[in-house]
CSV table of C-alpha atoms in Angstrom, one decimal:
chain,number,residue,atom,x,y,z
A,1,GLY,CA,-62.4,-26.1,-57.8
A,2,ASN,CA,-60.4,-27.6,-60.7
A,3,SER,CA,-60.9,-31.3,-61.3
A,4,VAL,CA,-60.4,-34.0,-63.9
A,5,THR,CA,-62.7,-37.0,-64.6
A,6,GLN,CA,-61.5,-40.0,-66.6
A,7,MET,CA,-63.4,-43.0,-67.7
A,8,GLU,CA,-63.0,-46.0,-65.4
A,9,GLY,CA,-60.9,-48.9,-66.5
A,10,PRO,CA,-59.7,-51.3,-67.1
A,11,VAL,CA,-60.0,-51.1,-70.9
A,12,THR,CA,-59.2,-54.3,-72.6
A,13,LEU,CA,-58.7,-54.3,-76.4
A,14,SER,CA,-57.3,-56.6,-79.1
A,15,GLU,CA,-54.3,-55.5,-81.0
A,16,GLU,CA,-55.1,-53.0,-83.8
A,17,ALA,CA,-58.4,-52.0,-82.2
A,18,PHE,CA,-59.4,-48.3,-81.9
A,19,LEU,CA,-58.8,-46.7,-78.6
A,20,THR,CA,-60.7,-43.9,-76.9
A,21,ILE,CA,-60.2,-42.9,-73.3
A,22,ASN,CA,-62.5,-40.1,-72.2
A,23,CYS,CA,-61.4,-37.2,-70.1
A,24,THR,CA,-63.4,-34.2,-69.0
A,25,TYR,CA,-62.4,-31.3,-66.8
A,26,THR,CA,-63.7,-28.5,-64.7
A,27,ALA,CA,-61.5,-25.4,-64.4
A,28,THR,CA,-61.5,-21.7,-64.2
A,29,GLY,CA,-59.5,-19.8,-66.7
A,30,TYR,CA,-57.6,-21.4,-69.5
A,31,PRO,CA,-55.7,-24.5,-68.3
A,32,SER,CA,-53.2,-26.6,-70.1
A,33,LEU,CA,-54.2,-30.2,-70.6
A,34,PHE,CA,-51.9,-33.3,-70.5
A,35,TRP,CA,-51.9,-37.0,-71.0
A,36,TYR,CA,-49.3,-38.9,-69.1
A,37,VAL,CA,-48.6,-42.6,-69.4
A,38,GLN,CA,-47.2,-45.0,-66.8
A,39,TYR,CA,-45.8,-48.3,-68.1
A,40,PRO,CA,-45.6,-51.2,-65.7
A,41,GLY,CA,-42.9,-50.6,-63.1
A,42,GLU,CA,-41.9,-47.2,-64.5
A,43,GLY,CA,-42.6,-43.5,-63.7
A,44,LEU,CA,-44.9,-41.2,-65.5
A,45,GLN,CA,-44.0,-40.0,-69.0
A,46,LEU,CA,-45.5,-37.1,-70.8
A,47,LEU,CA,-47.4,-38.4,-73.8
A,48,LEU,CA,-48.9,-35.3,-75.2
A,49,LYS,CA,-50.2,-31.9,-74.3
A,50,ALA,CA,-52.3,-29.0,-75.5
A,51,THR,CA,-52.1,-25.5,-74.1
A,52,LYS,CA,-55.2,-23.8,-75.7
A,53,ALA,CA,-58.6,-24.5,-77.1
A,54,ASP,CA,-58.7,-26.4,-80.4
A,55,ASP,CA,-55.0,-27.4,-80.0
A,56,LYS,CA,-54.4,-31.0,-80.9
A,57,GLY,CA,-51.6,-32.8,-79.1
A,58,SER,CA,-50.1,-35.9,-80.7
A,59,ASN,CA,-47.4,-38.4,-80.1
A,60,LYS,CA,-46.7,-42.1,-80.9
A,61,GLY,CA,-50.0,-42.3,-82.8
A,62,PHE,CA,-52.0,-41.0,-79.9
A,63,GLU,CA,-54.0,-37.8,-80.3
A,64,ALA,CA,-56.1,-35.6,-78.1
A,65,THR,CA,-57.9,-32.3,-79.0
A,66,TYR,CA,-58.6,-29.6,-76.4
A,67,ARG,CA,-62.3,-28.9,-76.7
A,68,LYS,CA,-63.3,-26.0,-74.6
A,69,GLU,CA,-67.0,-26.2,-75.6
A,70,THR,CA,-67.3,-29.7,-74.1
A,71,THR,CA,-64.5,-29.3,-71.6
A,72,SER,CA,-62.9,-32.5,-72.9
A,73,PHE,CA,-59.6,-33.9,-73.9
A,74,HIS,CA,-60.2,-37.4,-75.0
A,75,LEU,CA,-57.3,-39.6,-75.9
A,76,GLU,CA,-57.5,-41.6,-79.1
A,77,LYS,CA,-55.4,-44.0,-81.1
A,78,GLY,CA,-56.4,-45.6,-84.3
A,79,SER,CA,-54.6,-49.0,-83.9
A,80,VAL,CA,-53.3,-50.0,-80.5
A,81,GLN,CA,-50.4,-52.4,-79.9
A,82,VAL,CA,-49.5,-54.7,-77.1
A,83,SER,CA,-46.8,-52.3,-76.1
A,84,ASP,CA,-49.4,-49.6,-75.4
A,85,SER,CA,-50.6,-51.5,-72.3
A,86,ALA,CA,-50.1,-49.1,-69.5
A,87,VAL,CA,-52.0,-46.7,-67.2
A,88,TYR,CA,-53.0,-43.4,-68.8
A,89,PHE,CA,-53.5,-40.3,-66.7
A,90,CYS,CA,-55.3,-37.1,-67.9
A,91,ALA,CA,-54.1,-34.0,-66.1
A,92,LEU,CA,-54.8,-30.3,-65.9
A,93,GLY,CA,-52.5,-27.5,-65.1
A,94,LYS,CA,-52.7,-23.7,-65.1
A,95,SER,CA,-51.5,-22.2,-68.3
A,96,GLY,CA,-48.4,-20.0,-68.3
A,97,GLY,CA,-46.9,-21.3,-65.2
A,98,TYR,CA,-45.6,-24.4,-63.5
A,99,ASN,CA,-48.5,-24.8,-61.1
A,100,LYS,CA,-49.6,-28.0,-59.6
A,101,LEU,CA,-51.0,-30.7,-61.8
A,102,ILE,CA,-54.4,-32.2,-61.0
A,103,PHE,CA,-54.6,-35.8,-62.2
A,104,GLY,CA,-57.5,-37.9,-63.1
A,105,ALA,CA,-57.8,-41.3,-61.5
A,106,GLY,CA,-56.0,-43.1,-64.3
A,107,THR,CA,-57.3,-45.6,-66.8
A,108,ARG,CA,-55.6,-48.9,-67.2
A,109,LEU,CA,-55.3,-50.2,-70.8
A,110,ALA,CA,-54.6,-53.9,-71.5
A,111,VAL,CA,-54.0,-54.8,-75.2
A,112,HIS,CA,-54.0,-58.5,-76.1
A,113,PRO,CA,-52.5,-60.0,-79.2
B,1,GLY,CA,-33.4,-33.3,-72.3
B,2,ALA,CA,-35.5,-32.8,-69.2
B,3,VAL,CA,-34.5,-35.9,-67.2
B,4,VAL,CA,-35.4,-36.3,-63.6
B,5,SER,CA,-33.9,-39.0,-61.5
B,6,GLN,CA,-34.7,-40.5,-58.1
B,7,HIS,CA,-32.6,-42.4,-55.7
B,8,PRO,CA,-33.1,-45.0,-54.4
B,9,SER,CA,-35.5,-46.7,-56.8
B,10,TRP,CA,-36.7,-48.9,-53.9
B,11,VAL,CA,-36.1,-49.2,-50.2
B,12,ILE,CA,-37.1,-51.5,-47.4
B,13,CYS,CA,-36.8,-50.3,-43.9
B,14,LYS,CA,-37.8,-51.2,-40.4
B,15,SER,CA,-40.6,-49.4,-38.6
B,16,GLY,CA,-39.4,-46.4,-36.7
B,17,THR,CA,-36.4,-45.6,-39.0
B,18,SER,CA,-36.1,-42.6,-41.3
B,19,VAL,CA,-35.7,-42.8,-45.0
B,20,LYS,CA,-34.4,-40.2,-47.4
B,21,ILE,CA,-35.3,-40.0,-51.0
B,22,GLU,CA,-33.5,-37.8,-53.5
B,23,CYS,CA,-34.9,-36.2,-56.6
B,24,ARG,CA,-32.5,-34.6,-59.1
B,25,SER,CA,-33.0,-32.7,-62.3
B,26,LEU,CA,-30.1,-33.9,-64.4
B,27,ASP,CA,-29.9,-31.5,-67.3
B,28,PHE,CA,-31.9,-28.4,-66.1
B,29,GLN,CA,-32.4,-26.3,-63.0
B,30,ALA,CA,-35.6,-26.5,-61.1
B,31,THR,CA,-36.4,-23.9,-58.4
B,32,THR,CA,-39.6,-25.8,-57.7
B,33,MET,CA,-40.1,-29.5,-57.5
B,34,PHE,CA,-43.2,-31.5,-56.5
B,35,TRP,CA,-43.6,-34.6,-54.4
B,36,TYR,CA,-46.4,-37.1,-55.0
B,37,ARG,CA,-47.5,-40.3,-53.4
B,38,GLN,CA,-49.2,-43.0,-55.4
B,39,PHE,CA,-51.1,-45.9,-53.8
B,40,PRO,CA,-51.5,-49.2,-55.8
B,41,LYS,CA,-53.8,-48.8,-58.7
B,42,GLN,CA,-54.7,-45.2,-57.7
B,43,SER,CA,-53.8,-41.8,-59.0
B,44,LEU,CA,-51.1,-39.5,-57.8
B,45,MET,CA,-51.7,-37.4,-54.7
B,46,LEU,CA,-49.7,-34.2,-54.5
B,47,MET,CA,-48.0,-34.1,-51.1
B,48,ALA,CA,-46.0,-30.9,-51.2
B,49,THR,CA,-44.2,-28.3,-53.3
B,50,SER,CA,-40.5,-28.0,-52.8
B,51,ASN,CA,-39.0,-24.5,-53.1
B,52,GLU,CA,-35.3,-23.9,-53.5
B,53,GLY,CA,-34.2,-21.6,-50.8
B,54,SER,CA,-37.4,-21.5,-48.8
B,55,LYS,CA,-39.8,-23.8,-46.9
B,56,ALA,CA,-41.8,-26.4,-48.7
B,57,THR,CA,-45.5,-25.9,-49.1
B,58,TYR,CA,-47.6,-28.9,-47.9
B,59,GLU,CA,-51.0,-30.0,-49.1
B,60,GLN,CA,-53.8,-30.2,-46.7
B,61,GLY,CA,-53.6,-33.3,-44.6
B,62,VAL,CA,-49.9,-34.0,-45.2
B,63,GLU,CA,-47.8,-33.9,-42.0
B,64,LYS,CA,-44.9,-31.6,-42.5
B,65,ASP,CA,-43.0,-33.0,-39.5
B,66,LYS,CA,-43.3,-36.5,-40.9
B,67,PHE,CA,-42.4,-35.8,-44.5
B,68,LEU,CA,-39.4,-33.4,-44.3
B,69,ILE,CA,-38.5,-31.7,-47.6
B,70,ASN,CA,-35.3,-29.9,-48.3
B,71,HIS,CA,-34.6,-28.2,-51.6
B,72,ALA,CA,-30.8,-28.0,-51.2
B,73,SER,CA,-29.9,-26.7,-54.6
B,74,LEU,CA,-31.3,-25.9,-58.0
B,75,THR,CA,-31.1,-29.5,-59.0
B,76,LEU,CA,-31.8,-31.5,-55.8
B,77,SER,CA,-34.8,-31.9,-53.6
B,78,THR,CA,-35.0,-34.5,-50.8
B,79,LEU,CA,-37.9,-36.1,-49.1
B,80,THR,CA,-37.3,-37.7,-45.7
B,81,VAL,CA,-39.9,-40.0,-44.2
B,82,THR,CA,-39.3,-39.7,-40.5
B,83,SER,CA,-40.1,-42.5,-38.1
B,84,ALA,CA,-41.6,-44.6,-40.9
B,85,HIS,CA,-44.5,-46.9,-40.3
B,86,PRO,CA,-46.1,-49.6,-42.5
B,87,GLU,CA,-48.8,-47.2,-43.5
B,88,ASP,CA,-46.1,-45.0,-45.1
B,89,SER,CA,-45.4,-47.8,-47.6
B,90,SER,CA,-46.1,-46.4,-51.0
B,91,PHE,CA,-44.7,-45.2,-54.3
B,92,TYR,CA,-43.2,-41.7,-54.0
B,93,ILE,CA,-42.7,-39.7,-57.2
B,94,CYS,CA,-41.1,-36.3,-57.7
B,95,SER,CA,-41.5,-34.0,-60.7
B,96,ALA,CA,-40.0,-30.7,-61.9
B,97,PRO,CA,-41.3,-28.2,-64.4
B,98,HIS,CA,-39.3,-27.4,-67.5
B,99,GLY,CA,-39.9,-25.7,-70.8
B,100,LEU,CA,-40.6,-22.4,-72.3
B,101,ALA,CA,-43.6,-21.7,-70.1
B,102,GLN,CA,-42.5,-24.0,-67.3
B,103,GLU,CA,-45.8,-25.7,-67.7
B,104,THR,CA,-44.7,-29.3,-68.4
B,105,GLN,CA,-43.8,-31.5,-65.5
B,106,TYR,CA,-41.1,-34.1,-65.9
B,107,PHE,CA,-41.4,-37.0,-63.5
B,108,GLY,CA,-38.8,-39.1,-61.8
B,109,PRO,CA,-39.1,-42.9,-62.1
B,110,GLY,CA,-40.4,-43.1,-58.5
B,111,THR,CA,-39.2,-44.7,-55.3
B,112,ARG,CA,-41.0,-47.7,-53.8
B,113,LEU,CA,-40.9,-47.7,-50.0
B,114,LEU,CA,-41.7,-50.7,-48.0
B,115,VAL,CA,-41.8,-50.3,-44.2
B,116,LEU,CA,-41.8,-53.6,-42.3
């Protein structure tokens, strides 16, 4: 069945450091891939998405590229800020329809000044 | 656009009582909404799919008689936790799909339930 695997956290970085959070998936067909972010005390917010192979999603300095050959969708940011501290969820959904999302376990990021 | 609200944001209740949580799509219509449960420091677990005008579809292991779902209109779904017990304490989150291909889920801010 479909599944999402994320790197375990927590990830602790200093401000302006480079961030990578790994995400790999197992799926049949051609799923859409998403990164959601959950700030402390808040609900999930869509950070970025990619709907087909080689698409790059980007938002707020974050990027992720849909790599079909490696079944990956790693999240990257060149220079993190303290305000990026949150939990990041990689998710998979069927393309072309509003089917259920399958979430990874989430990766907690803590950025220190 | 694409805002989903939940009410209440938090609730404390006594064991044995029922609690209703509302999920509204504020600026779009949603024939389908999803209800999730999130335990501390864990991922979201899909509980059920709420369908406007028909019965909800529950995930395996979720008691439909305990978690009653009613999709009353194109903008409102409710989750009622019946005869709540301390183990039902959790963070409940709803989502609704929106967009050209309906493939992006927009999440409510969540409702924290504490059962004493």
